[in-house]
Amino acid sequence: MGARETTSNFISFFVEEAPKLSMKHNVTAVPTFLFCNSDGSVIARIDGGEDVALVTQFYSKLVNASSTALPSPSQQQPQQSNEQTPPQQSLEQRLQSLITSSLIMLFMKGTPSSPRCGFSRQAVEMLTSSNVSFGTFDILQDEEVRQGLKTYSDWPTYPQLYVRGELVGGLDIMKEMVEEEGGLVSQLELEDYVLQRDGGLSKSPTDEGATTNRNDNAQEALKTRLETLINRHRVMLFMKGIPSAPRCGFSRQIVEILDSFGVSYDAFNILEDEEVRQGLKEFSDWPTFPQLYVEGDLVGGLDIVKEMEESGDLKDLLTGGKD
């Protein structure tokens, strides 16, 4: 958008249908937002994620800058570099937390219900057919994790499967294990974690003490995973759907409230993970969704958020007292 223009155009396309354009702009995550001047030069970009507030904030800046020349990419780069480049140790700690957030953890493109590539779809099908509970992380939503995990585990492709915090490998390794006697369950020693028809874990009738220990370990692993999710972002929302496509009216209303303050926040779709959905109710002693957390502490649901919005307390909480 030019310095004197007051109108803006929106153009969207599917990456698969425009490979040359995708390669030109190095599009590696979806959605990717490119903000361009009238001459086609890119002045800023937002790669991946569902941070609607961030997109809205930048668009507002573009509109408000209609009478002022926008900064060039070279002028913006130092600020982006300072804000977006965390210490390497911090990234390593985050990767370790993600890898161990579930006993069986799959890093994939998309989600189990909506895989974004054939390899990820096959990996999900293998785990599902093995009847084991597993966690997932969509690497298309976080470029830092996507690139960092390649170096961390010295494995260049996705999907990547981890069990008990250790890298198993990619799809080829999983296929080899499936073909072996006992399949994935036997090869990875997951017999104690196979789900029964009632949704519970398999139990050994001859060793109730060991079963109790396993259940305790599973509960501790879930607690660790929930704590990791709650602290994934300073402002964390657990909702039905995603910010750009809420799946219930309550979730839609709380998204609208957060967006109105222009704060950055992250969201987790509890419809995609029944373990998190049920576990979080007990963990936080809060029976309904959405649930909003700030700095790891539960704020509450929609009613509490509305009350705080009306009293003015919500703004201070979300912004940390900054105007």
Coordinates of C-alpha atoms in Angstrom, one line a residue:
M1 CA 0.0 0.0 0.0
G2 CA 1.5 3.3 -1.1
A3 CA 2.0 6.3 1.3
R4 CA -0.8 8.3 -0.1
E5 CA -3.3 5.6 -0.8
T6 CA -6.3 5.1 1.5
T7 CA -7.6 1.8 0.1
S8 CA -6.1 -1.7 0.4
N9 CA -6.6 -4.9 -1.6
F10 CA -6.7 -8.4 -0.2
I11 CA -5.6 -11.3 -2.3
S12 CA -5.6 -14.9 -1.1
F13 CA -4.3 -18.1 -2.8
F14 CA -3.6 -21.7 -2.0
V15 CA 0.1 -22.5 -1.8
E16 CA -0.3 -25.6 -3.9
E17 CA -1.9 -23.6 -6.7
A18 CA 0.8 -21.0 -6.9
P19 CA 4.2 -22.7 -6.4
K20 CA 6.2 -20.0 -8.1
L21 CA 4.8 -17.3 -6.0
S22 CA 5.3 -19.4 -2.9
M23 CA 8.9 -20.0 -3.7
K24 CA 9.5 -16.3 -4.5
H25 CA 8.3 -15.3 -1.1
N26 CA 9.7 -18.4 0.7
V27 CA 6.2 -19.4 2.1
T28 CA 6.9 -22.2 4.5
A29 CA 3.9 -22.0 6.8
V30 CA 0.2 -21.4 6.4
P31 CA -1.4 -19.0 6.8
T32 CA 1.2 -16.5 5.8
F33 CA 0.3 -12.8 5.6
L34 CA 2.3 -10.5 3.3
F35 CA 1.9 -6.7 3.6
C36 CA 3.0 -5.0 0.4
N37 CA 3.5 -1.6 -1.1
S38 CA 1.8 -0.6 -4.3
D39 CA 5.0 -1.6 -6.2
G40 CA 4.8 -5.1 -4.9
S41 CA 7.6 -4.8 -2.4
V42 CA 7.0 -6.7 0.9
I43 CA 7.2 -4.3 3.9
A44 CA 6.3 -7.0 6.5
R45 CA 5.1 -10.5 6.9
I46 CA 3.5 -12.8 9.5
D47 CA 4.3 -16.5 9.1
G48 CA 1.8 -19.0 10.3
G49 CA -0.2 -19.0 13.6
E50 CA -3.7 -18.0 14.5
D51 CA -2.7 -14.7 16.1
V52 CA -5.6 -12.7 14.7
A53 CA -4.8 -9.8 17.0
L54 CA -1.3 -9.4 15.6
V55 CA -2.6 -9.3 12.0
T56 CA -5.3 -6.8 12.9
Q57 CA -2.9 -4.6 14.7
F58 CA -0.5 -4.4 11.7
Y59 CA -3.4 -3.8 9.3
S60 CA -4.6 -0.9 11.4
K61 CA -1.1 0.6 11.3
L62 CA -1.1 0.4 7.5
V63 CA -4.4 2.2 7.3
N64 CA -3.4 4.9 9.8
A65 CA -0.2 5.4 7.8
S66 CA -2.0 6.5 4.7
S67 CA -0.5 10.0 4.9
T68 CA 2.9 8.9 6.1
A69 CA 5.6 6.9 4.3
L70 CA 5.8 3.4 5.7
P71 CA 9.2 2.2 6.9
S72 CA 11.2 0.1 4.4
P73 CA 12.0 -3.6 5.2
S74 CA 15.6 -2.6 5.9
Q75 CA 14.4 -0.1 8.5
Q76 CA 12.1 -2.7 10.2
Q77 CA 14.5 -5.6 10.3
P78 CA 16.5 -4.6 13.3
Q79 CA 13.3 -4.2 15.4
Q80 CA 12.0 -7.6 14.3
S81 CA 15.3 -9.2 15.0
N82 CA 15.5 -7.9 18.5
E83 CA 12.0 -8.9 19.4
Q84 CA 11.8 -12.3 17.7
T85 CA 15.1 -13.9 18.3
P86 CA 15.0 -15.6 21.7
P87 CA 18.1 -17.1 23.3
Q88 CA 19.0 -20.5 21.9
Q89 CA 18.8 -22.0 25.3
S90 CA 15.2 -20.9 25.6
L91 CA 14.3 -22.6 22.4
E92 CA 16.0 -25.8 23.5
Q93 CA 14.1 -25.8 26.7
R94 CA 10.8 -25.2 24.8
L95 CA 11.6 -28.1 22.4
Q96 CA 12.3 -30.4 25.4
S97 CA 9.0 -29.4 27.0
L98 CA 7.1 -30.1 23.8
I99 CA 8.8 -33.4 23.2
T100 CA 8.0 -34.7 26.7
S101 CA 4.5 -33.1 26.9
S102 CA 3.0 -36.5 26.0
L103 CA 4.4 -40.1 26.3
I104 CA 3.8 -40.5 22.6
M105 CA 4.3 -37.2 20.7
L106 CA 4.0 -36.6 17.0
F107 CA 5.2 -33.5 15.3
M108 CA 3.3 -33.2 12.1
K109 CA 1.9 -30.9 9.4
G110 CA -1.7 -30.1 10.4
T111 CA -3.8 -31.8 13.1
P112 CA -5.0 -35.4 13.4
S113 CA -8.4 -34.5 12.1
S114 CA -7.0 -32.3 9.3
P115 CA -3.5 -33.5 8.2
R116 CA -1.8 -31.1 5.8
C117 CA 0.4 -33.7 4.0
G118 CA 0.2 -37.4 3.0
F119 CA 3.1 -38.4 5.2
S120 CA 1.5 -36.9 8.3
R121 CA -1.9 -38.5 7.5
Q122 CA -0.2 -41.9 7.3
A123 CA 1.6 -41.4 10.6
V124 CA -1.7 -40.5 12.3
E125 CA -3.4 -43.5 10.8
M126 CA -0.7 -45.8 12.1
L127 CA -0.9 -44.5 15.7
T128 CA -4.7 -44.5 15.6
S129 CA -4.9 -48.1 14.3
S130 CA -2.5 -49.0 17.1
N131 CA -5.1 -47.7 19.5
V132 CA -2.8 -45.6 21.6
S133 CA -3.3 -42.1 23.0
F134 CA -0.8 -39.6 21.6
G135 CA -0.2 -35.9 21.6
T136 CA 0.5 -33.8 18.4
F137 CA 2.1 -30.5 17.5
D138 CA 1.3 -28.7 14.2
I139 CA 4.7 -27.5 13.0
L140 CA 3.0 -25.3 10.3
Q141 CA 1.8 -23.1 13.1
D142 CA 5.3 -22.4 14.6
E143 CA 8.3 -21.8 12.3
E144 CA 10.7 -21.5 15.2
V145 CA 9.8 -25.0 16.4
R146 CA 9.7 -26.4 12.8
Q147 CA 13.3 -25.3 12.1
G148 CA 14.7 -25.7 15.6
L149 CA 13.5 -29.3 15.9
K150 CA 15.4 -30.3 12.8
T151 CA 18.7 -29.2 14.3
Y152 CA 17.8 -30.3 17.9
S153 CA 17.1 -33.9 16.8
D154 CA 19.3 -34.0 13.7
W155 CA 16.3 -35.1 11.6
P156 CA 15.5 -33.0 8.6
T157 CA 11.9 -34.0 7.7
Y158 CA 8.4 -34.3 9.1
P159 CA 6.5 -36.0 10.6
Q160 CA 8.7 -36.9 13.6
L161 CA 7.6 -39.4 16.3
Y162 CA 8.9 -39.3 19.9
V163 CA 8.2 -41.8 22.6
R164 CA 9.2 -41.2 26.2
G165 CA 11.1 -38.1 25.1
E166 CA 13.3 -40.0 22.6
L167 CA 13.2 -39.6 18.8
V168 CA 11.8 -42.7 17.1
G169 CA 12.1 -41.3 13.5
G170 CA 9.9 -40.4 10.6
L171 CA 7.3 -42.2 8.5
D172 CA 9.7 -44.8 7.0
I173 CA 10.8 -45.9 10.5
M174 CA 7.2 -46.2 11.6
K175 CA 6.3 -48.3 8.6
E176 CA 9.2 -50.7 9.3
M177 CA 8.0 -51.1 12.9
V178 CA 4.4 -51.7 11.8
E179 CA 5.6 -54.5 9.6
E180 CA 7.5 -56.2 12.4
E181 CA 5.8 -58.7 14.7
G182 CA 3.5 -56.9 17.2
G183 CA 3.6 -53.7 15.2
L184 CA 4.3 -50.3 16.7
V185 CA 2.9 -51.3 20.1
S186 CA 5.4 -54.2 20.6
Q187 CA 8.4 -52.5 19.0
L188 CA 8.0 -49.4 21.2
E189 CA 6.9 -51.4 24.3
L190 CA 3.6 -49.6 24.6
E191 CA 1.5 -52.6 25.6
D192 CA 0.6 -50.9 28.9
Y193 CA -0.8 -47.8 27.1
V194 CA -3.1 -49.4 24.6
L195 CA -6.6 -48.0 25.0
Q196 CA -9.5 -50.3 25.7
R197 CA -13.0 -49.9 24.3
D198 CA -14.1 -48.0 27.4
G199 CA -11.3 -45.5 26.7
G200 CA -9.1 -46.7 29.6
L201 CA -5.6 -48.1 29.5
S202 CA -5.0 -51.8 29.4
K203 CA -4.5 -53.4 32.7
S204 CA -2.5 -56.4 33.9
P205 CA -4.7 -58.6 36.2
T206 CA -1.6 -60.2 37.7
D207 CA 0.1 -57.0 38.7
E208 CA -2.2 -54.4 40.2
G209 CA 0.7 -52.6 41.9
A210 CA 2.4 -52.0 38.6
T211 CA -0.8 -50.8 37.1
T212 CA -1.3 -48.3 39.9
N213 CA 2.3 -47.0 39.3
R214 CA 1.6 -46.7 35.5
N215 CA -1.6 -44.8 36.2
D216 CA 0.2 -42.4 38.5
N217 CA 2.9 -41.9 35.9
A218 CA 0.3 -41.2 33.2
Q219 CA -1.4 -38.7 35.4
E220 CA 1.9 -37.0 36.2
A221 CA 2.7 -36.9 32.5
L222 CA -0.7 -35.3 31.8
K223 CA -0.2 -32.7 34.5
T224 CA 3.2 -31.8 33.0
R225 CA 1.7 -31.5 29.6
L226 CA -1.2 -29.2 30.8
E227 CA 1.3 -27.0 32.7
T228 CA 3.4 -26.7 29.5
L229 CA 0.3 -25.7 27.4
I230 CA -0.9 -23.2 30.0
N231 CA 2.4 -21.5 29.9
R232 CA 2.9 -21.7 26.2
H233 CA 2.0 -18.0 25.9
R234 CA 1.6 -15.1 28.4
V235 CA -2.1 -15.0 27.4
M236 CA -3.4 -18.5 26.7
L237 CA -7.0 -19.3 25.7
F238 CA -8.4 -22.8 25.7
M239 CA -11.5 -22.8 23.4
K240 CA -13.7 -24.7 21.1
G241 CA -12.2 -24.1 17.6
I242 CA -9.6 -21.5 16.7
P243 CA -9.7 -17.7 16.9
S244 CA -10.4 -17.4 13.2
A245 CA -13.1 -20.1 13.3
P246 CA -14.7 -20.5 16.8
R247 CA -16.9 -23.6 17.2
C248 CA -19.3 -22.1 19.9
G249 CA -20.8 -18.8 20.8
F250 CA -19.0 -18.5 24.1
S251 CA -15.6 -19.0 22.4
R252 CA -16.5 -16.5 19.7
Q253 CA -17.4 -13.9 22.3
I254 CA -14.2 -14.3 24.3
V255 CA -12.1 -14.1 21.1
E256 CA -13.8 -10.8 20.2
I257 CA -13.1 -9.4 23.6
L258 CA -9.4 -10.3 23.4
D259 CA -9.1 -8.9 19.9
S260 CA -10.7 -5.7 21.0
F261 CA -7.7 -5.0 23.3
G262 CA -5.2 -5.8 20.5
V263 CA -3.1 -8.1 22.7
S264 CA -1.1 -11.0 21.4
Y265 CA -2.4 -14.4 22.6
D266 CA -2.3 -18.0 21.8
A267 CA -5.2 -20.5 21.7
F268 CA -5.6 -24.3 22.0
N269 CA -8.5 -26.1 20.4
I270 CA -9.8 -28.5 23.0
L271 CA -12.0 -30.2 20.4
E272 CA -8.8 -31.7 18.9
D273 CA -7.6 -33.3 22.1
E274 CA -10.0 -35.1 24.5
E275 CA -7.2 -35.8 27.0
V276 CA -6.5 -32.0 27.4
R277 CA -10.2 -31.2 27.3
Q278 CA -11.1 -33.5 30.3
G279 CA -7.8 -33.2 32.1
L280 CA -7.9 -29.4 32.2
K281 CA -11.3 -29.4 33.9
E282 CA -9.9 -31.3 36.8
F283 CA -6.5 -29.6 36.8
S284 CA -8.0 -26.1 37.1
D285 CA -11.2 -27.2 38.9
W286 CA -13.2 -25.3 36.2
P287 CA -15.8 -27.5 34.4
T288 CA -16.5 -25.4 31.3
F289 CA -14.8 -23.8 28.3
P290 CA -13.5 -21.4 27.2
Q291 CA -10.9 -20.9 29.8
L292 CA -8.5 -18.0 29.9
Y293 CA -5.0 -18.0 31.5
V294 CA -2.6 -15.1 32.0
E295 CA 1.0 -15.8 33.0
G296 CA 0.0 -19.4 33.9
D297 CA -2.9 -18.5 36.2
L298 CA -6.5 -19.2 35.5
V299 CA -8.6 -16.0 35.0
G300 CA -11.9 -17.9 34.4
G301 CA -14.5 -18.3 31.7
L302 CA -16.5 -15.9 29.6
D303 CA -18.6 -14.6 32.5
I304 CA -15.5 -13.6 34.5
V305 CA -13.8 -12.1 31.5
K306 CA -16.9 -10.0 30.8
E307 CA -17.1 -8.7 34.4
M308 CA -13.4 -7.8 34.3
E309 CA -13.9 -6.0 30.9
E310 CA -16.7 -3.9 32.4
S311 CA -14.8 -3.0 35.5
G312 CA -11.6 -2.1 33.5
D313 CA -9.5 -4.8 35.3
L314 CA -9.1 -6.9 32.1
K315 CA -7.2 -4.3 30.2
D316 CA -4.6 -4.0 33.0
L317 CA -4.3 -7.7 33.3
L318 CA -3.8 -8.3 29.6
T319 CA -1.5 -5.4 29.0
G320 CA 0.4 -5.7 32.3
G321 CA -0.7 -2.2 33.1
K322 CA 0.9 -0.7 29.9
D323 CA -1.2 1.6 27.8

